[in-house]
Coordinates of C-alpha atoms and ligand atoms in Angstrom, one line a residue:
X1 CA 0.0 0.0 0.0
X2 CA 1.2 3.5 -1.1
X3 CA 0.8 5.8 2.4
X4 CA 1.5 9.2 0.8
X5 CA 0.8 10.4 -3.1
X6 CA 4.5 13.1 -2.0
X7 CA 6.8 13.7 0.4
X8 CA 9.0 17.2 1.1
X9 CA 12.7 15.9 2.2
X10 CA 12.8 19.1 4.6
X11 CA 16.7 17.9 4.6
X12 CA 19.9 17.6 2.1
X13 CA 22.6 15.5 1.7
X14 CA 22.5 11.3 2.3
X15 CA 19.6 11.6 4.3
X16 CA 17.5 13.3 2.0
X17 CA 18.8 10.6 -0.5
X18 CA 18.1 7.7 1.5
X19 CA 14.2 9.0 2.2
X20 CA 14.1 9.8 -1.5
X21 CA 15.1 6.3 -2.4
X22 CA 12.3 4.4 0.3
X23 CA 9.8 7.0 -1.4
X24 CA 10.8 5.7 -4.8
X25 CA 10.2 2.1 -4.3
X26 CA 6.7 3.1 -2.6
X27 CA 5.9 5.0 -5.3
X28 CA 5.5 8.1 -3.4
X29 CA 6.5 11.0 -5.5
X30 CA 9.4 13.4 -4.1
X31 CA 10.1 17.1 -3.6
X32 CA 13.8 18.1 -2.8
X33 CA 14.1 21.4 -1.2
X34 CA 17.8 23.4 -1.5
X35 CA 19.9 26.3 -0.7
X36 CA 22.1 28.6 -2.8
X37 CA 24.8 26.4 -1.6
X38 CA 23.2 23.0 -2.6
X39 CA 21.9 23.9 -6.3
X40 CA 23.9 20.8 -7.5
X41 CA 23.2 18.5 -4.5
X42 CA 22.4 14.7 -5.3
X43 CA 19.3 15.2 -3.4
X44 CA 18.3 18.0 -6.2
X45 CA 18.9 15.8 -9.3
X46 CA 17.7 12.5 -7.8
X47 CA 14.1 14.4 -6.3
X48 CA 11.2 14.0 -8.5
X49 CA 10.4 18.1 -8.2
X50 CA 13.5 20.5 -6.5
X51 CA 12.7 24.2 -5.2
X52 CA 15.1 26.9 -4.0
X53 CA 13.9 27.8 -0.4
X54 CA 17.0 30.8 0.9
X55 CA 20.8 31.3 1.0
X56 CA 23.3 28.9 2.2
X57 CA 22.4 29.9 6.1
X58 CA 20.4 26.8 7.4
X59 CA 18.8 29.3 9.4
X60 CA 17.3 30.9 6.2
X61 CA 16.9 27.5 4.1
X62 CA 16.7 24.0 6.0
X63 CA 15.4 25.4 9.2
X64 CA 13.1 28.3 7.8
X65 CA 9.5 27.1 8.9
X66 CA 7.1 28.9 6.9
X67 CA 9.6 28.7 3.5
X68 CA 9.0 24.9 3.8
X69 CA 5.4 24.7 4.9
X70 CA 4.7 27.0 2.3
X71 CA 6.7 24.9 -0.4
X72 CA 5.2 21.6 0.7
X73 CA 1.6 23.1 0.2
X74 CA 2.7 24.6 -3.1
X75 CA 3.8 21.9 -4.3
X76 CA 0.6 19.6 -3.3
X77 CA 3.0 17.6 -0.6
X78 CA 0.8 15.2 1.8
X79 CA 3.4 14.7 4.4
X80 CA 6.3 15.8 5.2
X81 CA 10.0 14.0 6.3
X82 CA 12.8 16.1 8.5
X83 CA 15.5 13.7 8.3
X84 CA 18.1 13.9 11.0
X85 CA 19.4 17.6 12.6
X86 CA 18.2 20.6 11.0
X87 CA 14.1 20.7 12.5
X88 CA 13.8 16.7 12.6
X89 CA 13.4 17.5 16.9
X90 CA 11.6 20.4 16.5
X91 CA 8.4 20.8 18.1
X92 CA 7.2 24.0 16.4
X93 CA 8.2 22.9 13.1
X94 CA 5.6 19.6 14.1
X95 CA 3.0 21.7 14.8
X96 CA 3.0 23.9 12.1
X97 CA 3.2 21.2 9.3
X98 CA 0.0 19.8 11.3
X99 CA -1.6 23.0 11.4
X100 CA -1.3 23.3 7.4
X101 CA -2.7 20.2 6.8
X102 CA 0.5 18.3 6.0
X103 CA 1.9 14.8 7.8
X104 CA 5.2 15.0 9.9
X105 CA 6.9 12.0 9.4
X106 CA 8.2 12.1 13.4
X107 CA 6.1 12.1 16.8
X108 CA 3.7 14.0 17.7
X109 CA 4.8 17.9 19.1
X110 CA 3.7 16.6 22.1
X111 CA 5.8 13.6 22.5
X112 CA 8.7 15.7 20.9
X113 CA 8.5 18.0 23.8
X114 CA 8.5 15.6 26.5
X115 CA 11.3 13.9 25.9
X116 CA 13.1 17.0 24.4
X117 CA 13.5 18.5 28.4
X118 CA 16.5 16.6 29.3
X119 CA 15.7 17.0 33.3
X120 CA 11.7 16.4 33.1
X121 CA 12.5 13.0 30.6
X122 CA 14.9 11.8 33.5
X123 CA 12.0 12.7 36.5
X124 CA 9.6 10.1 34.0
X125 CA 11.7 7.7 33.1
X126 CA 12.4 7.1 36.6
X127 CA 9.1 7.1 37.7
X128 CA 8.9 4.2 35.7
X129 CA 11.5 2.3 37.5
X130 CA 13.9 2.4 34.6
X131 CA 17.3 3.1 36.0
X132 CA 19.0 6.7 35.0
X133 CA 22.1 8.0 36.1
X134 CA 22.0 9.2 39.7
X135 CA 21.8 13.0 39.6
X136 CA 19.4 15.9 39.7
X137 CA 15.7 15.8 38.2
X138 CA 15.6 19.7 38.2
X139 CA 17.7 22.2 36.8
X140 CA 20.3 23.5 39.6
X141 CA 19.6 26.9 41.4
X142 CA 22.6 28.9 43.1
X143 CA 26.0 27.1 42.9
X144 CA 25.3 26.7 47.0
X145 CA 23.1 23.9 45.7
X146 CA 25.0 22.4 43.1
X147 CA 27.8 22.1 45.4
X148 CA 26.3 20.2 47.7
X149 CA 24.1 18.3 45.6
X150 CA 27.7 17.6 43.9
X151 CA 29.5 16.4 47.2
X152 CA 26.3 14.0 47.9
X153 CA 26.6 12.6 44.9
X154 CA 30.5 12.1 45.1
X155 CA 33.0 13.5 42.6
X156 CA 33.7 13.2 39.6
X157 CA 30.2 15.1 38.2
X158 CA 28.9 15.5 34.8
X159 CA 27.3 19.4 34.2
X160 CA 25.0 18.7 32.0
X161 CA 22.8 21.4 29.9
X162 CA 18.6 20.7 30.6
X163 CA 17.8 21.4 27.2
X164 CA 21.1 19.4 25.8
X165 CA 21.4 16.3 24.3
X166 CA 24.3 14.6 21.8
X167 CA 27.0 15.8 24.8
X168 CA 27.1 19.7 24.0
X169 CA 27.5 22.1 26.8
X170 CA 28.8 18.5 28.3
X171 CA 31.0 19.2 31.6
X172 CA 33.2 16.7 33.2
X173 CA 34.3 18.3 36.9
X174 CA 36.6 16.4 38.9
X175 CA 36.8 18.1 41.8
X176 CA 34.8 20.3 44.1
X177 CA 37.2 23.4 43.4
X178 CA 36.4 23.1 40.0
X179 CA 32.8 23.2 40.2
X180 CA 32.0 26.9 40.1
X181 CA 33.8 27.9 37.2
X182 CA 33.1 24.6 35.5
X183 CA 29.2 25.9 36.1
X184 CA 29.7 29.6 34.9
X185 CA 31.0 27.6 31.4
X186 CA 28.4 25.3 31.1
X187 CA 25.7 28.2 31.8
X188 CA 26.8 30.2 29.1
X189 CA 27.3 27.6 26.7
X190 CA 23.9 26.3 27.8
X191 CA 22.5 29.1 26.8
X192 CA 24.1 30.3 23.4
X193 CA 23.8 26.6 22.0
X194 CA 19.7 25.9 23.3
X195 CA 18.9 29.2 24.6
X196 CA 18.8 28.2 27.8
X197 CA 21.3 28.5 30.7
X198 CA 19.7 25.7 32.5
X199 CA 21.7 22.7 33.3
X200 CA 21.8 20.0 35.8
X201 CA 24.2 17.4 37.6
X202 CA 24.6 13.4 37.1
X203 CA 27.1 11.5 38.7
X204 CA 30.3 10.5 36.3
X205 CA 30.1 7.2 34.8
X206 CA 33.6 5.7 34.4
X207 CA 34.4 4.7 30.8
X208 CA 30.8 3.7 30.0
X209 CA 29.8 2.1 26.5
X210 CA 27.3 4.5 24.8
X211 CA 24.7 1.8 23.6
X212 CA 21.0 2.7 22.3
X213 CA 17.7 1.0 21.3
X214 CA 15.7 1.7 18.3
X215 CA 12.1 1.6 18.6
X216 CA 8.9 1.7 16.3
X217 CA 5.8 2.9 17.4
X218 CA 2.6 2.7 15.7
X219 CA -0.7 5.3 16.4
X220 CA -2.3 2.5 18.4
X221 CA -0.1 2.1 21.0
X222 CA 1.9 -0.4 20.1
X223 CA 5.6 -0.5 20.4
X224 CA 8.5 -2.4 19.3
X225 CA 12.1 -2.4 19.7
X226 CA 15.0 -3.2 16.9
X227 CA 17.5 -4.4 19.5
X228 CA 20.5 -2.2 20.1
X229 CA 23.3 -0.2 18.1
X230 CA 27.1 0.1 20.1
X231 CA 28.0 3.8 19.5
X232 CA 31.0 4.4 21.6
X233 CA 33.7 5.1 18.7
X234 CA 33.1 8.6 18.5
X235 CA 35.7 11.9 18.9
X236 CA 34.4 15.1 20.6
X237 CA 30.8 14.0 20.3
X238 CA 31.0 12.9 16.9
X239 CA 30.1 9.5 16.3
X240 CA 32.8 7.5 13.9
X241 CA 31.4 4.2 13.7
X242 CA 28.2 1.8 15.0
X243 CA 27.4 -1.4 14.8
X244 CA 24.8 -3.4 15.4
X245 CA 24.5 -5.9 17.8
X246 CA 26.9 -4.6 20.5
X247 CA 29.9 -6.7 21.5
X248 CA 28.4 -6.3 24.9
X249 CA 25.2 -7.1 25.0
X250 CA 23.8 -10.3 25.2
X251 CA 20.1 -11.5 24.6
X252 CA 18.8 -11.1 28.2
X253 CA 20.8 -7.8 28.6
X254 CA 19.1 -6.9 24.8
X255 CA 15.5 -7.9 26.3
X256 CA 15.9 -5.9 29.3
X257 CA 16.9 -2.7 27.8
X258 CA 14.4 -3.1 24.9
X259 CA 11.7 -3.7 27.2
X260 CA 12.6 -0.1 28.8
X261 CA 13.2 1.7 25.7
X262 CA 9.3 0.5 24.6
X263 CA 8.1 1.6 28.1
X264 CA 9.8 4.9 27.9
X265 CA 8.6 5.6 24.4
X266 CA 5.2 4.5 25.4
X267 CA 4.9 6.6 28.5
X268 CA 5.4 10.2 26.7
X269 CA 3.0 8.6 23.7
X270 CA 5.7 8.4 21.2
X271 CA 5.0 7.7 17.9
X272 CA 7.0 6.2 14.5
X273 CA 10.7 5.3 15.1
X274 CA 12.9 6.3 18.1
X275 CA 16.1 5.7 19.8
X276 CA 16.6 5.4 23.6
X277 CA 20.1 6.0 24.5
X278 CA 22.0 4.4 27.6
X279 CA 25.1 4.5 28.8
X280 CA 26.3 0.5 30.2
X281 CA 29.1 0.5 32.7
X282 CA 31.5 -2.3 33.1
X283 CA 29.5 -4.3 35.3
X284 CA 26.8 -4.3 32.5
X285 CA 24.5 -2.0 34.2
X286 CA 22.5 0.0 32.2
X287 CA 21.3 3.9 32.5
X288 CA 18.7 5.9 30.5
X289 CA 20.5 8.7 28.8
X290 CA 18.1 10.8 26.3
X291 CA 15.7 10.1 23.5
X292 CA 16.7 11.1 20.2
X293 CA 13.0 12.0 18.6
X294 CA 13.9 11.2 15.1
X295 CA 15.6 8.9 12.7
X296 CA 19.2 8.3 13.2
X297 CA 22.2 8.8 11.2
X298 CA 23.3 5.3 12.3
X299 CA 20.2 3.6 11.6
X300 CA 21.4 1.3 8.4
X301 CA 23.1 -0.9 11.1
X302 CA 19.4 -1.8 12.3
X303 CA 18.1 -2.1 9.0
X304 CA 21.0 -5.2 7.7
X305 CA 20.4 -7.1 10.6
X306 CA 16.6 -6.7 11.0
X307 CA 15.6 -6.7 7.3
X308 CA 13.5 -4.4 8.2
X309 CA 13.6 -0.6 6.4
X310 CA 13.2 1.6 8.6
X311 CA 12.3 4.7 6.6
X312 CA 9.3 2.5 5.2
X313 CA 8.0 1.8 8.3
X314 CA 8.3 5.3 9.2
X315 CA 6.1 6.3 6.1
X316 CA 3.7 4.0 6.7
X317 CA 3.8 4.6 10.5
X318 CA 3.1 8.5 10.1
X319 CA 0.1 7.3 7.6
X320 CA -1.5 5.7 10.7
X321 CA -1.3 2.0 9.5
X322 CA -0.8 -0.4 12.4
X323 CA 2.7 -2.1 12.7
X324 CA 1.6 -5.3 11.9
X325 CA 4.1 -7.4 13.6
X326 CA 5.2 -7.9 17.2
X327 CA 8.2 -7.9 19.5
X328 CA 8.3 -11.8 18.8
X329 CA 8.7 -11.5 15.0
X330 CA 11.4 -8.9 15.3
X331 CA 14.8 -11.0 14.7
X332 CA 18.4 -10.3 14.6
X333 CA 20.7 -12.0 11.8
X334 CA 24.5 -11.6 12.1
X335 CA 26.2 -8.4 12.1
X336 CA 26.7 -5.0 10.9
X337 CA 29.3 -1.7 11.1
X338 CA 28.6 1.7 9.8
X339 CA 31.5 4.0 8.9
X340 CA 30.8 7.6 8.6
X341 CA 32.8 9.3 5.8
X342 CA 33.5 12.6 6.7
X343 CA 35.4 15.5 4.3
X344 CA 37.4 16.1 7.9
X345 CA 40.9 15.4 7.6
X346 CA 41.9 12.5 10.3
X347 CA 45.7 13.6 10.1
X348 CA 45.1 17.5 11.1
X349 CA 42.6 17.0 13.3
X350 CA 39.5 16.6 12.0
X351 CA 39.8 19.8 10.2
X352 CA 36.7 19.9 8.0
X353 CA 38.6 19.4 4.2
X354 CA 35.6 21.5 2.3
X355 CA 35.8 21.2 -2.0
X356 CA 35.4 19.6 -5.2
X357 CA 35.5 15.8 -5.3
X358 CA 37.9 15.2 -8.5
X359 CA 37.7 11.6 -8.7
X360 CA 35.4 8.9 -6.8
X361 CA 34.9 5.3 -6.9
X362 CA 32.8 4.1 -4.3
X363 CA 32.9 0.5 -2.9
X364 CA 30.4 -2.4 -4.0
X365 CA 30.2 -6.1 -3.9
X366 CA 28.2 -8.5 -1.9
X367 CA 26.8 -7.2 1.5
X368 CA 28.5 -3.5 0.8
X369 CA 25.9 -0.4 0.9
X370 CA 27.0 3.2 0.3
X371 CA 24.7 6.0 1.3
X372 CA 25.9 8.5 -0.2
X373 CA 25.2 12.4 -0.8
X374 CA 27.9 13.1 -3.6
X375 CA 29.1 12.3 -6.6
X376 CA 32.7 13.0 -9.0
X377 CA 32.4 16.5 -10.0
X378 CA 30.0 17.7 -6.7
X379 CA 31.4 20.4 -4.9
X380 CA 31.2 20.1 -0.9
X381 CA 30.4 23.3 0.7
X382 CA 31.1 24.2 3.9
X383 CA 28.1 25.4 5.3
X384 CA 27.1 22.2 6.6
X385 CA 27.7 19.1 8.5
X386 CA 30.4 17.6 6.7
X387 CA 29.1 14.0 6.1
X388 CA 29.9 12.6 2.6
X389 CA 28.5 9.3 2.7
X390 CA 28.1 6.5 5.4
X391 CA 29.7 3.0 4.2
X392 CA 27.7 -0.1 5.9
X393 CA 28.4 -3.8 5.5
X394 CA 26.9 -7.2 7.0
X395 CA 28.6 -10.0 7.6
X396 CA 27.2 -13.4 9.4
X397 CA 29.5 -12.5 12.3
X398 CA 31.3 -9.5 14.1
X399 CA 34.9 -10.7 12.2
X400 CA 33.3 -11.4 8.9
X401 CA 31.5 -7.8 8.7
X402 CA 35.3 -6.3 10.3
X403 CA 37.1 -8.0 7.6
X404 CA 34.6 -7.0 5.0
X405 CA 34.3 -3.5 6.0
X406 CA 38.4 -3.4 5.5
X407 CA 38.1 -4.9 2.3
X408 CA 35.2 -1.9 1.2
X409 CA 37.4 0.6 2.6
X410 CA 40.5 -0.5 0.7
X411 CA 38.5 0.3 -2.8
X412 CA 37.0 3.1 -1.7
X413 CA 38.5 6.1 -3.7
X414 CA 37.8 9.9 -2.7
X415 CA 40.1 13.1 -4.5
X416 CA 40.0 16.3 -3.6
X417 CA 39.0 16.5 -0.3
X418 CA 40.2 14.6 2.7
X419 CA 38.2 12.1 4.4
X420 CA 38.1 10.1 7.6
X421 CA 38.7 7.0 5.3
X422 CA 42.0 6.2 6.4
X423 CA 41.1 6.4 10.0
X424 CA 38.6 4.0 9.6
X425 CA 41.1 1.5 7.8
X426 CA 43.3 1.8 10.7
X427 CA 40.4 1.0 13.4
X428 CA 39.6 -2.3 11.6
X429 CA 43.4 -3.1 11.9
X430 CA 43.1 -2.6 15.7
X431 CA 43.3 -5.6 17.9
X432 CA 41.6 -4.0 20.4
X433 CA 38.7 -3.3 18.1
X434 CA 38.9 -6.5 16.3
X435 CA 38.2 -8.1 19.6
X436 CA 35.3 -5.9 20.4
X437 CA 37.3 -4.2 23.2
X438 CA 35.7 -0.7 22.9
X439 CA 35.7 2.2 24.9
X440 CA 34.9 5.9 24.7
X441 CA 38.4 6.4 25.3
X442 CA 39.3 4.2 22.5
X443 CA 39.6 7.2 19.3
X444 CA 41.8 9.8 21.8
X445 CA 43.9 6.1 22.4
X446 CA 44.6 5.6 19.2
X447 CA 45.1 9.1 17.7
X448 CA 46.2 10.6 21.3
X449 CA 49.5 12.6 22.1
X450 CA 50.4 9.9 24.2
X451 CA 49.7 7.3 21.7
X452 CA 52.6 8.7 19.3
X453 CA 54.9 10.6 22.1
X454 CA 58.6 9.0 21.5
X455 CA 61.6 9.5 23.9
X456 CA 65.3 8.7 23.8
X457 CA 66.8 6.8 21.4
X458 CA 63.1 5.2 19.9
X459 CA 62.6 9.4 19.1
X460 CA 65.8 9.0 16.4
X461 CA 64.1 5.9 15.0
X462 CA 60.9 7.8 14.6
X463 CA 62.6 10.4 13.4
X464 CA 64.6 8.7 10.8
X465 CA 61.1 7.2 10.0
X466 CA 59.2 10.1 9.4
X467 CA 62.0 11.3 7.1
X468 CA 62.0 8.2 5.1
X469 CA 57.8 8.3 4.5
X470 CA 57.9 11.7 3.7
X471 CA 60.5 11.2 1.5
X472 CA 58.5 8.1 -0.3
X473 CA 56.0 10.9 -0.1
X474 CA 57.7 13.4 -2.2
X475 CA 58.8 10.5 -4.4
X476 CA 55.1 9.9 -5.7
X477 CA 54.7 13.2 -6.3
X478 CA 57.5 13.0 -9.3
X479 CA 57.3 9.9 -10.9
X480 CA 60.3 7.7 -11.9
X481 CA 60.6 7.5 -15.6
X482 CA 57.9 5.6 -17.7
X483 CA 59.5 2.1 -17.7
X484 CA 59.2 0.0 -21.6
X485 CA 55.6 -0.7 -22.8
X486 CA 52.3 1.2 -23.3
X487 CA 52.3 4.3 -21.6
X488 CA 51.4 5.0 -17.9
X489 CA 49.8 8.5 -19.4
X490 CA 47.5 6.6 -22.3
X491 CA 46.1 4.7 -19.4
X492 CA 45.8 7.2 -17.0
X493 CA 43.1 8.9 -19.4
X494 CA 40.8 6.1 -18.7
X495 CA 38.7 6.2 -15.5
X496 CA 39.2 3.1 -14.5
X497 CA 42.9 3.2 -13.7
X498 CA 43.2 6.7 -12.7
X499 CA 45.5 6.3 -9.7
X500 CA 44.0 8.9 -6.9
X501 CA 46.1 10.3 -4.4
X502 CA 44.4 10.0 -0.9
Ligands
MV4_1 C1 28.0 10.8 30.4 C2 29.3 10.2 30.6 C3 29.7 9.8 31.9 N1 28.8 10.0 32.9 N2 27.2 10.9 31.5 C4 26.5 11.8 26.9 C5 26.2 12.1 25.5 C6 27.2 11.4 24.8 N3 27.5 11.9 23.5 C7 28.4 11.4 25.7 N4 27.9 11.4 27.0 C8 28.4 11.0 28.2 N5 27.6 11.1 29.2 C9 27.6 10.6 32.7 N6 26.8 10.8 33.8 C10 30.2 10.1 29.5 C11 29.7 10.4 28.3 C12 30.7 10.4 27.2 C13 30.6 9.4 26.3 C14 29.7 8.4 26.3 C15 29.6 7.4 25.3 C16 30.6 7.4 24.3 C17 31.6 8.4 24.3 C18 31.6 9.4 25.3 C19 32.6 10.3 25.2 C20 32.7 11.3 26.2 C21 31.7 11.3 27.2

């Protein structure tokens, strides 16, 4: 059955590609909306219908209410899909889609809003008996209170901002001395990022594992979950890579947190998909975190190893159909890793590496799925998030899906910009990771100060060594001459064996 006649993508980039390409197997037509800076986006030439709606600011293009309520009753849209960021958690943009008649592929404003108060979602999800991490269920008043509060619950402390989420305006204070001015930071922060000073304090889980649910819920109260996705390679904030089952979860440890995630979503009336994020500590003891309100960028993981498309179900879901299915027909079939593709350059710090990509040849094969928002020739601005593409593989176990995932990176081929590609080639050489040992310390192991820090005499060695790669370097840069046969150049004019520096 075909839930919408059209869809608005309210979104750019992968996301609005991925929803575009659910909509085209439904037979739902597509409108793709776009900024001065996204005329040539993939989303653009792959929508069935693409209108201009401002200038490269999101806040005058993807996050401009009216411009895209307008456009989607212009345009004779019936619903409409935020993707992930931009107004996909946005009450106000919700309710003003329902007000004009149109579908918002999400929850409902109401359920949006509940969960979207980081301190009143706590006070719930407690009330429900479903563990969170000891702390305040209010935001703090003078820094009297949060001190003692603070001392009560033992040091270290998180400062956390009330209206937060995804670890912005995040603050870890070891001790009581630091607290005030630790407070003054996260208030402002608080406020400039959500408009908000408000923040509260949790106690400071010790190297926990960031691990989070997905859920599906229909408009007649019935609620599933997916199982869980293992999120804890990420850098400042920024997820890196998921996969999906976690290493660390086994099934009754699965059933018990999925059984909270559908009682959490179902106590603020949530609707269509969902994530409930925990944090697991090393004695396997899991804490609600937050609700992410909308589909996640991480959600192919989910999707290999459930069979289940989840931006389908979320079309359907929004229409009002019933689910269909229950928990007991929701199964799990070997394994799955996501590796985000940034235009960040791993070797200078994640410096976002903006500009045209001159040559591209993207990974394929069995089991291999690129989600991808560009294409050779596609300029990446810089106004935006700097996600290229997301590169997902299954395998029947954790090893097979490492090894193919090393094998996908390997022929992936990106020029012009820099990408976090050859990070992720180096994580699936790890040991560490290869044996499922992670840890949200792992990223700052492996690219840490400490990590490469060489004294004495293993300093010359490195030295020596440094010299020699850059010199092998400089070496490819001007090529020894063409050695007897056809020449390198005559081939180098065909596509295929192009050789792209990375
Ligand atoms: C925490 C924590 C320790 N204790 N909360 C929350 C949002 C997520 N992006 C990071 N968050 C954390 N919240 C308490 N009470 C540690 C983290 C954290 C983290 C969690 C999972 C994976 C990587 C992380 C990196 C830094 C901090």
């Amino acid at each position: 059955m075909r839930p919408f006649g059209k869809v608005l993508i309210a979104n750019r980039g992968e996301i609005a590609v991925r929803v575009i390409r659910a909509c085209r197997e439904l037979g739902i037509r597509t409108v793709a909306v776009f900024s001065e800076a996204d005329r040539e986006a993939l989303h653009v030439l792959m929508a069935d219908e693409a209108y201009p709606i401002g200038p490269a600011p999101a806040t005058q293009s993807y996050l401009a209410i009216e411009r895209l309520v307008a456009c989607a009753r212009e345009r004779g849209a019936e619903a409409v899909h935020p993707g992930y960021g931009f107004l996909a958690e946005n009450a106000a943009f919700a309710e003003a889609c329902r007000a004009a008649g149109l579908v918002f592929i999400g929850p409902p404003p109401a359920a949006i809003r509940a969960v979207g108060a980081k301190t009143a979602a706590r006070k719930t999800v407690a009330a429900l008996g479903v563990p969170v991490v000891p702390g305040t269920h209010e935001p703090l008043g003078s820094d009297d209170e949060a001190a003692r509060v603070a001392r009560e619950l033992g040091y270290p402390v998180m400062i956390k901002a009330a209206l937060g989420g995804g670890g912005k305006g995040m603050r870890l204070v070891r001790r009581p001395e630091e607290l005030a001015s630790a407070l003054r930071l996260a208030r402002s922060e608080a406020a400039s990022a959500f408009g908000d000073p408000a923040v509260y304090l949790e106690k400071a889980l010790e190297a926990p594992r960031h691990i989070e649910v997905q859920i599906l819920a229909d408009a007649h109260g019935q609620v599933v979950h997916l199982g869980e996705r293992e999120c804890s390679i990420q850098r400042r904030h920024q997820k890196l890579i998921e996969e999906c089952p976690s290493p660390f979860v086994d099934a009754p440890l699965r059933e018990r947190m999925g059984e909270a995630a559908c009682r959490v979503a179902a106590s603020v009336g949530y609707q269509n998909a969902g994530t409930i994020e925990f944090l697991v500590d090393a004695d396997r003891r899991f804490y609600f975190l937050e609700v992410n309100a909308r589909l996640q960028v991480e959600h192919p993981v989910t999707e290999l190893v459930t069979g289940l498309d989840l931006v389908k179900e979320q079309l359907r879901l929004a229409a009002g159909e019933k689910l269909g299915y229950g928990q007991a027909d929701v199964g799990w079939r070997g394994w799955a890793i996501e590796c985000r593709i940034y235009a960040e350059d791993p070797d200078r710090d994640f410096m976002p590496s903006p500009g045209v990509i001159t040559g591209l040849r993207t990974p394929g094969g069995p089991w291999v799925r690129d989600d991808t928002g560009i294409y050779e020739g596609y300029t990446v601005p810089l106004h935006y998030d700097p996600l290229l593409a997301k590169l997902v593989v299954w395998g029947h176990d954790r090893e097979e899906a490492v090894r193919r995932m090393a094998r996908a990176l390997a022929e992936y081929r990106v020029s012009g910009v820099r990408t976090t590609i050859p990070f992720h080639v180096r994580v699936m050489a790890h040991p560490d990771f290869q044996a499922g040992r992670l840890s949200t310390a792992f990223v700052e192991t492996l690219l840490g100060r400490k990590g490469l820090q060489v004294q004495g005499r293993h300093r010359q060695v490195a030295l020596i060594a440094a010299v020699l790669a850059a010199y092998r370097e400089a070496g490819r840069q001007t090529p020894p001459p063409a050695p007897p046969g056809p020449s390198p150049w005559t081939l180098s004019t065909r596509p295929g064996f192009r050789r792209f520096p990375r």
